[in-house]
JSON list of C-alpha atoms in Angstrom, two decimals:
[
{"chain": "U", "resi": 1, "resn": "UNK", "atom": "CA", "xyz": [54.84, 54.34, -64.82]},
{"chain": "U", "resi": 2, "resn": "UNK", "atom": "CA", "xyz": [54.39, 50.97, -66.55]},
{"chain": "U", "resi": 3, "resn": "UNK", "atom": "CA", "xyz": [50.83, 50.47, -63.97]},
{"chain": "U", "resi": 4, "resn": "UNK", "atom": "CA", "xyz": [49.85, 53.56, -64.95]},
{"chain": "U", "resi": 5, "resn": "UNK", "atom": "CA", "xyz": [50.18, 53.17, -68.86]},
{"chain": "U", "resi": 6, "resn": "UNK", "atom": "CA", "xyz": [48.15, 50.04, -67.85]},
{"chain": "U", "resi": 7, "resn": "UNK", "atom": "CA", "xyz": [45.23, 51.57, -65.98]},
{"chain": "U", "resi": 8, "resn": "UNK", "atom": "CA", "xyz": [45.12, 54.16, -68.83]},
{"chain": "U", "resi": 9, "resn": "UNK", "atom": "CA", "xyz": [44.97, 51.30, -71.65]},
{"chain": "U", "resi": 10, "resn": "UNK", "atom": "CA", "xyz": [42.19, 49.97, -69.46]},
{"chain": "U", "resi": 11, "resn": "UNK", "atom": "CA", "xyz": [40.38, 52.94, -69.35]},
{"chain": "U", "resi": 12, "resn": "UNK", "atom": "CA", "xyz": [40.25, 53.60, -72.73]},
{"chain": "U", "resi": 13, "resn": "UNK", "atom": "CA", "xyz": [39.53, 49.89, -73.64]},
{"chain": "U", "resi": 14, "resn": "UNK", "atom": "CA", "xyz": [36.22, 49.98, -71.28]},
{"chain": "U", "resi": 15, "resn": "UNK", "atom": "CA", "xyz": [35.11, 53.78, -72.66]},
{"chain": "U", "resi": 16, "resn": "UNK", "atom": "CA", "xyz": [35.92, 52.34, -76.50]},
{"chain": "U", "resi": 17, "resn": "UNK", "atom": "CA", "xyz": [34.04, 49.17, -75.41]},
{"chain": "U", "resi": 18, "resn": "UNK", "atom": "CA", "xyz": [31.26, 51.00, -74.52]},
{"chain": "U", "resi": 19, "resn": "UNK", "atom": "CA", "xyz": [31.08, 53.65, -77.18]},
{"chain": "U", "resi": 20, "resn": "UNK", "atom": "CA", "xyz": [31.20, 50.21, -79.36]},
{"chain": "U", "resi": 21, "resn": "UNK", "atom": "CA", "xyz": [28.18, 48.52, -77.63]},
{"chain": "U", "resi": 22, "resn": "UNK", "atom": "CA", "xyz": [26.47, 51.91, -77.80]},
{"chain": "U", "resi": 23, "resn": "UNK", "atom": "CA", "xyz": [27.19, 52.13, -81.52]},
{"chain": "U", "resi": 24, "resn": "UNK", "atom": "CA", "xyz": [26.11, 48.66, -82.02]},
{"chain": "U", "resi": 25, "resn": "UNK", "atom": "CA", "xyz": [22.65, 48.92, -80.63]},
{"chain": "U", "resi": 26, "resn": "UNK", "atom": "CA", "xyz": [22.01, 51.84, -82.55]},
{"chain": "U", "resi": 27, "resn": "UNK", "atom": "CA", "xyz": [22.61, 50.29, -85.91]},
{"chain": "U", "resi": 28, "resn": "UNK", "atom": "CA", "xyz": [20.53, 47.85, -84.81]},
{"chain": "U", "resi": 29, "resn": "UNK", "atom": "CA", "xyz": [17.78, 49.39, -83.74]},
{"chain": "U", "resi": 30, "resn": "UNK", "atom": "CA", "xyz": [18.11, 52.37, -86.54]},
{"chain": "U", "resi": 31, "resn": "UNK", "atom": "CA", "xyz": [14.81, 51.76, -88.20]},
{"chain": "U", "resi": 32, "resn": "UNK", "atom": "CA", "xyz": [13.02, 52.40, -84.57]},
{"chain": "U", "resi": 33, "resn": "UNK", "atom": "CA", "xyz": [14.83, 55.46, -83.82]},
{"chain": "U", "resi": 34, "resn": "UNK", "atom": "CA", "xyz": [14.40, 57.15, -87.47]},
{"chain": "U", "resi": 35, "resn": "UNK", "atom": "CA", "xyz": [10.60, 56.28, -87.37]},
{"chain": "U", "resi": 36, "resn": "UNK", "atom": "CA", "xyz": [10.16, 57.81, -83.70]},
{"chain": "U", "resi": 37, "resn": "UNK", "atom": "CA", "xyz": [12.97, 60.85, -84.41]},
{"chain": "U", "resi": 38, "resn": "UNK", "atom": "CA", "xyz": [15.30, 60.03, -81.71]},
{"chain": "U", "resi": 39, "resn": "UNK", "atom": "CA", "xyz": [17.93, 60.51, -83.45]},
{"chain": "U", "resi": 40, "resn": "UNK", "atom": "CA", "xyz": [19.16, 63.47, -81.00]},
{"chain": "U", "resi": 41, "resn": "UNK", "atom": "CA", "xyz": [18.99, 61.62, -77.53]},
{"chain": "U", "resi": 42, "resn": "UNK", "atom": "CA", "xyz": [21.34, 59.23, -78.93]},
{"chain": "U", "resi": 43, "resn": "UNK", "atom": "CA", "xyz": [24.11, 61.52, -80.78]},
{"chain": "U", "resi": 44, "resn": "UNK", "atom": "CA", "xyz": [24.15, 63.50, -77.19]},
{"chain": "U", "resi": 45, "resn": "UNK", "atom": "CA", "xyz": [24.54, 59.33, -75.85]},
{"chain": "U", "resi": 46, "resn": "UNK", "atom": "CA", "xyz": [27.18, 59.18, -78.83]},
{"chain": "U", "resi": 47, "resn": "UNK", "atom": "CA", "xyz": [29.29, 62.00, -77.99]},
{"chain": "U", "resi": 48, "resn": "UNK", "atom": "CA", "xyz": [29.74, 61.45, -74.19]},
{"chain": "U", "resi": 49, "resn": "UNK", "atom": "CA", "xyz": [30.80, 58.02, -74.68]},
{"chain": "U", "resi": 50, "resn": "UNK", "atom": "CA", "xyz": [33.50, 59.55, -77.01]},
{"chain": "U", "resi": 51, "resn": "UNK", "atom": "CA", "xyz": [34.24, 62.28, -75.01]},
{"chain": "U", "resi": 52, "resn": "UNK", "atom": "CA", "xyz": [35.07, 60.09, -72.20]},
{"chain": "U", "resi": 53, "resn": "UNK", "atom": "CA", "xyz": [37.42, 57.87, -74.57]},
{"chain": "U", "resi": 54, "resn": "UNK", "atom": "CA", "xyz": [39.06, 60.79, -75.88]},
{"chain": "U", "resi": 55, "resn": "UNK", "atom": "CA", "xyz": [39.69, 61.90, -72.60]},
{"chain": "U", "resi": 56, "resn": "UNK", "atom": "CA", "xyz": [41.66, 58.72, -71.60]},
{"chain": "U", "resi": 57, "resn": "UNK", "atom": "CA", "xyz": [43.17, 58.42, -74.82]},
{"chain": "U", "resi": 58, "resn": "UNK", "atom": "CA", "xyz": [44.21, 62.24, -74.18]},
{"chain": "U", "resi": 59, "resn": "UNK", "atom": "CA", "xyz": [45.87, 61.82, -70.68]},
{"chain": "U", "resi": 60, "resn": "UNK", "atom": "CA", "xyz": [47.71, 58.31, -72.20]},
{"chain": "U", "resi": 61, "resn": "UNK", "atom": "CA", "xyz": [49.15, 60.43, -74.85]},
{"chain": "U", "resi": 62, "resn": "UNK", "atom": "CA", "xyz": [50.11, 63.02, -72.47]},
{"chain": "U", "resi": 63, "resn": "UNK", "atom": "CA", "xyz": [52.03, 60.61, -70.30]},
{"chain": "U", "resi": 64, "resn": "UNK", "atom": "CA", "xyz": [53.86, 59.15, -73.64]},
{"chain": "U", "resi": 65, "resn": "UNK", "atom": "CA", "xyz": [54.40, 62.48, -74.05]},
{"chain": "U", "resi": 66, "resn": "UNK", "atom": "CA", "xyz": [56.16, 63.04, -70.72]},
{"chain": "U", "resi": 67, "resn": "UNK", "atom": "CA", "xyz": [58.30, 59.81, -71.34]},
{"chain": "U", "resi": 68, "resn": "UNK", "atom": "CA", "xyz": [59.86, 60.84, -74.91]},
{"chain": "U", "resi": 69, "resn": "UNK", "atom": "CA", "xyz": [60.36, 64.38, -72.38]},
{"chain": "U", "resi": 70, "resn": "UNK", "atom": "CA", "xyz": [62.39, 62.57, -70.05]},
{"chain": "U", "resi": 71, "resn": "UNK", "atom": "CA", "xyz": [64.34, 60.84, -73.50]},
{"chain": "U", "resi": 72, "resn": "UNK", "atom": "CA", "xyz": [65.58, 63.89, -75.04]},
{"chain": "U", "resi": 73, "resn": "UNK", "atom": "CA", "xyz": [66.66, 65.50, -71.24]},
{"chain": "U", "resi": 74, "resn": "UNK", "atom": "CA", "xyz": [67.63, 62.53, -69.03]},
{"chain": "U", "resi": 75, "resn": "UNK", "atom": "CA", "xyz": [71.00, 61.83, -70.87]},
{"chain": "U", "resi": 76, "resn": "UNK", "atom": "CA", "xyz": [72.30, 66.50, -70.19]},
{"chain": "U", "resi": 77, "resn": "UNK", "atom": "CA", "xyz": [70.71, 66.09, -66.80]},
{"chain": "U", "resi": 78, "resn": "UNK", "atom": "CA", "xyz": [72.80, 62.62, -65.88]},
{"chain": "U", "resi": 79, "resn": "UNK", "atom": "CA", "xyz": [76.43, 63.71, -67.40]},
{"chain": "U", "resi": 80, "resn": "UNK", "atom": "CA", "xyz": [75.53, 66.85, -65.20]},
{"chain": "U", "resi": 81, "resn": "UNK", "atom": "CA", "xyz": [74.75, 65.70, -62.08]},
{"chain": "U", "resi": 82, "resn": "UNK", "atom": "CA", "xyz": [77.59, 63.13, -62.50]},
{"chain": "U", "resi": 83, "resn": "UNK", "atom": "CA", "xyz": [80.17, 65.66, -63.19]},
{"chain": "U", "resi": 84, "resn": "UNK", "atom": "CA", "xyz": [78.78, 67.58, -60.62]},
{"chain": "U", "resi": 85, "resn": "UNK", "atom": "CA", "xyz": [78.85, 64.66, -58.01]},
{"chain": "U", "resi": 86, "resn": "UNK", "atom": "CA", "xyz": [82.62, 64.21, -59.50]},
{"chain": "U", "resi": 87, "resn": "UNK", "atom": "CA", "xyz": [83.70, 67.34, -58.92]},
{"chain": "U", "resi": 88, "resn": "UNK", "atom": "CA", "xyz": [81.93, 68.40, -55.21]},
{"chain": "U", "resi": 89, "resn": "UNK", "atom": "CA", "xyz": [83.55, 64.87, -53.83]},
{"chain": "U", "resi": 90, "resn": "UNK", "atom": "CA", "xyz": [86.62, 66.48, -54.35]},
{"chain": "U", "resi": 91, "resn": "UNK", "atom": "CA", "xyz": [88.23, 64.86, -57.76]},
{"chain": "U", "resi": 92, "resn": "UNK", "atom": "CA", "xyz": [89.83, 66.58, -60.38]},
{"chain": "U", "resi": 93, "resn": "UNK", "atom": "CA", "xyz": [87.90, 67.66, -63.56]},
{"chain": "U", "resi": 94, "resn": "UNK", "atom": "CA", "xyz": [89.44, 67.20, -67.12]},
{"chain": "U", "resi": 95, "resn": "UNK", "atom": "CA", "xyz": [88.44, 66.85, -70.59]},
{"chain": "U", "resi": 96, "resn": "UNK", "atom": "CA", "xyz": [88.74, 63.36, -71.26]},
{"chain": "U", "resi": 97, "resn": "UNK", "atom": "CA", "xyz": [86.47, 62.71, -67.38]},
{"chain": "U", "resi": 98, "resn": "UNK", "atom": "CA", "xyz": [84.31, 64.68, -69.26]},
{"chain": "U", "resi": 99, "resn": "UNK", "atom": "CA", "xyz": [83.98, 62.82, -72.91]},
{"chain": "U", "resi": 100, "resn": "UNK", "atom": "CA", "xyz": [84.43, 59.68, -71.25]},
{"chain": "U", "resi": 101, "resn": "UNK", "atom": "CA", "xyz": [81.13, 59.78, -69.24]},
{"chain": "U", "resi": 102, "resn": "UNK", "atom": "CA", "xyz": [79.38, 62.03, -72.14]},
{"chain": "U", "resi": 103, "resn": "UNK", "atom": "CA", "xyz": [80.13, 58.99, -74.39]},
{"chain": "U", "resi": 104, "resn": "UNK", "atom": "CA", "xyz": [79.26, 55.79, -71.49]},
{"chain": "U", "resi": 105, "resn": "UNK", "atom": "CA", "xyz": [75.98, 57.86, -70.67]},
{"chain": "U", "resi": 106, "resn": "UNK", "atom": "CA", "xyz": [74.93, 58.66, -74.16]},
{"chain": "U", "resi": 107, "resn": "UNK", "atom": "CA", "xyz": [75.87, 55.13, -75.41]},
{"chain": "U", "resi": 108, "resn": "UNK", "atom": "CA", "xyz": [73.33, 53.93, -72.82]},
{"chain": "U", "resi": 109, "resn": "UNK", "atom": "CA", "xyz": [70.86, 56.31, -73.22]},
{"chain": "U", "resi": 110, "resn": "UNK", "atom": "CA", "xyz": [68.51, 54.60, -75.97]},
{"chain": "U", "resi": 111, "resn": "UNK", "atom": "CA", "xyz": [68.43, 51.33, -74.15]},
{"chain": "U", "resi": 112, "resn": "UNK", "atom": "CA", "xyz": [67.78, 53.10, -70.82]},
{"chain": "U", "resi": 113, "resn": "UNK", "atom": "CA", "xyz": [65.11, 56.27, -71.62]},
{"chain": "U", "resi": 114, "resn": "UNK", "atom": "CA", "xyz": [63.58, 54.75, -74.54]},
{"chain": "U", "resi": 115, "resn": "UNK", "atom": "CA", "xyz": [63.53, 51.20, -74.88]},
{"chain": "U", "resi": 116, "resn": "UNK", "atom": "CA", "xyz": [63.02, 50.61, -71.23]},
{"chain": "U", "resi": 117, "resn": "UNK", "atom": "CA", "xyz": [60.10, 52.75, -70.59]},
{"chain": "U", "resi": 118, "resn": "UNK", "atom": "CA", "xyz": [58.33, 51.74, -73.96]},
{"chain": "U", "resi": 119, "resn": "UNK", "atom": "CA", "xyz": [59.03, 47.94, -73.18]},
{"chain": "U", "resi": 120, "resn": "UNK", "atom": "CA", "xyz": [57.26, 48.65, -69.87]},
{"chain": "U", "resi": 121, "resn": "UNK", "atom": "CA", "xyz": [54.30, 50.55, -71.50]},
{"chain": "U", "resi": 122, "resn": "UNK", "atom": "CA", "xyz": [53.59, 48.36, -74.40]},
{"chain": "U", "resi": 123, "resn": "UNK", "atom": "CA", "xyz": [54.04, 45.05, -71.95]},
{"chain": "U", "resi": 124, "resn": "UNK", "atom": "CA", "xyz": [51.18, 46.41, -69.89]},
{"chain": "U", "resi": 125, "resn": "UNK", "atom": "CA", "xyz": [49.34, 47.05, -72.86]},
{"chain": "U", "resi": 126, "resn": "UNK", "atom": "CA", "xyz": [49.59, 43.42, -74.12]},
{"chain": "U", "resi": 127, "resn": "UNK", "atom": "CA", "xyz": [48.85, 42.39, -70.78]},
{"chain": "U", "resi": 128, "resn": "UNK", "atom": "CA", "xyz": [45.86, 44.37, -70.26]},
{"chain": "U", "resi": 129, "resn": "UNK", "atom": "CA", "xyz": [45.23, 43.04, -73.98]},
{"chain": "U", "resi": 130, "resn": "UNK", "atom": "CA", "xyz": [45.52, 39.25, -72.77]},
{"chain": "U", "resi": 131, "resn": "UNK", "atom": "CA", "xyz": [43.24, 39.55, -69.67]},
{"chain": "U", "resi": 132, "resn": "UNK", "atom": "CA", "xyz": [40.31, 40.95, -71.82]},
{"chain": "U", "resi": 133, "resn": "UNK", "atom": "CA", "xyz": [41.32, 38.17, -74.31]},
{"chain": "U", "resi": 134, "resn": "UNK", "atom": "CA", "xyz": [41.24, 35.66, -71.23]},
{"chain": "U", "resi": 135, "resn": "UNK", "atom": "CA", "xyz": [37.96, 36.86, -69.80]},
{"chain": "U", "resi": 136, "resn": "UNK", "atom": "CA", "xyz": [36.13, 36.96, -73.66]},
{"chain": "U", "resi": 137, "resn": "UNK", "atom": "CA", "xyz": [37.74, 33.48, -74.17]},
{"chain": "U", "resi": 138, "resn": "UNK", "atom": "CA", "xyz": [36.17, 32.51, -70.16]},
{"chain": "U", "resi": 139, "resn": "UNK", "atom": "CA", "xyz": [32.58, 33.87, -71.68]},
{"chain": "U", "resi": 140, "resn": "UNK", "atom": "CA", "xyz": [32.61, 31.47, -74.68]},
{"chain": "U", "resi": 141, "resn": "UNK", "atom": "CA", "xyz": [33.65, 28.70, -72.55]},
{"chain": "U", "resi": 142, "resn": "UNK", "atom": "CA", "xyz": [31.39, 28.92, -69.82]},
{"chain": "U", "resi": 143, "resn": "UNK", "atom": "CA", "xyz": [28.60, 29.35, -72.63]},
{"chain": "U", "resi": 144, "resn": "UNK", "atom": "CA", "xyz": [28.79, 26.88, -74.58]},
{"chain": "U", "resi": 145, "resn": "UNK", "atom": "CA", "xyz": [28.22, 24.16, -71.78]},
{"chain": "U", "resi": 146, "resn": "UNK", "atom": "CA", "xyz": [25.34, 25.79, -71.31]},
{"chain": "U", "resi": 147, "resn": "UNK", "atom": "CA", "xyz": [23.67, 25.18, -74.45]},
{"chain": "U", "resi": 148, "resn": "UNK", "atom": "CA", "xyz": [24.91, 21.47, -74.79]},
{"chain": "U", "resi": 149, "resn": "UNK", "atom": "CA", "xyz": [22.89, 20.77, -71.73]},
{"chain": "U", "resi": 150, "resn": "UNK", "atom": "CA", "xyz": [20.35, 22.79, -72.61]},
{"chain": "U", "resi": 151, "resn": "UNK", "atom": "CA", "xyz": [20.24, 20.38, -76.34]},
{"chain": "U", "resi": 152, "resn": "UNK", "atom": "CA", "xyz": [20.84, 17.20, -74.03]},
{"chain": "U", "resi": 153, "resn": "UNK", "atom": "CA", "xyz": [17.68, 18.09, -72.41]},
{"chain": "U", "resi": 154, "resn": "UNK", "atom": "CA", "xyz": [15.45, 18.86, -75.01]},
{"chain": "U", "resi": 155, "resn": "UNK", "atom": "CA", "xyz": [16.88, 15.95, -76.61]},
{"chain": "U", "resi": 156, "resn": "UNK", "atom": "CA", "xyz": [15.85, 13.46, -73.57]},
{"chain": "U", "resi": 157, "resn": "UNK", "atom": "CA", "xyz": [12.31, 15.40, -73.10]},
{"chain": "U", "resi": 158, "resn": "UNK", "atom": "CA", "xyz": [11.52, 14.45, -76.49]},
{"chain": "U", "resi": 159, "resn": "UNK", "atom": "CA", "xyz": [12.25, 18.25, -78.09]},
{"chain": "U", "resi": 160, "resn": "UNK", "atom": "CA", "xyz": [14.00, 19.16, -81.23]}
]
């Protein structure tokens, strides 16, 4: 579940990057498109690219959704099955069998459906948050090289 909270927050980082760039170049270039009215071509652009992130952003949801699900019925559907399991291997039922695993399962319950799962969704989130970091970080790096040789040069051909 964690890898696919991860591909999700990828998703939806690439479709908000490029509703971003989109945005960008329009503000940009706003003078051009109000002088040659193109102004529909690029809300049509506008509203696929957010379309398509609201789409991603809807299925991540849906999955979060699906987890805090599982939190509110995982804790009936173990002390079931275990007293279930309990009783068809042949043991003895009573009350205090009963409150005893109730209170162990429900003690462990926020750690287990709620913590766990949300640990594992928001860790691939910061990791998916950390590569893009890494590979922005990688861009300004190998830049910047770049233009000291390109200065170095100019410098030695006699350029300013």
């Amino acid at each position: 579940m964690g890898n696919l909270f991860s591909r999700l927050r990828q998703v939806t980082a690439q479709h908000t990057d490029e509703r971003v760039c989109i945005m960008n170049e329009i503000v940009n270039a706003i003078k051009v498109i109000k002088m040659f009215a193109w102004e529909h071509p690029f809300i049509s652009l506008v509203s696929e690219a957010r379309k398509k992130e609201i789409d991603s952003i809807r299925k991540s949801n849906f999955l979060k959704a699906v987890n805090m699900a599982l939190f509110f019925t995982s804790a009936k559907l173990a002390v079931c099955l275990t007293i279930i399991v309990y009783v068809v291997t042949g043991n003895v039922l009573t009350a205090e069998k009963v409150f005893v695993t109730s209170s162990l399962i429900n003690s462990v319950r926020i750690s287990m459906t709620m913590c766990f799962p949300f640990a594992i969704s928001f860790g691939s989130e910061a990791l998916m948050s950390c590569q893009r970091l890494q590979v922005s970080l990688l861009v300004l790096v190998v830049r910047q090289p770049l233009h000291n040789i390109e200065m170095i040069s100019n410098r030695n051909s006699g350029k300013v």
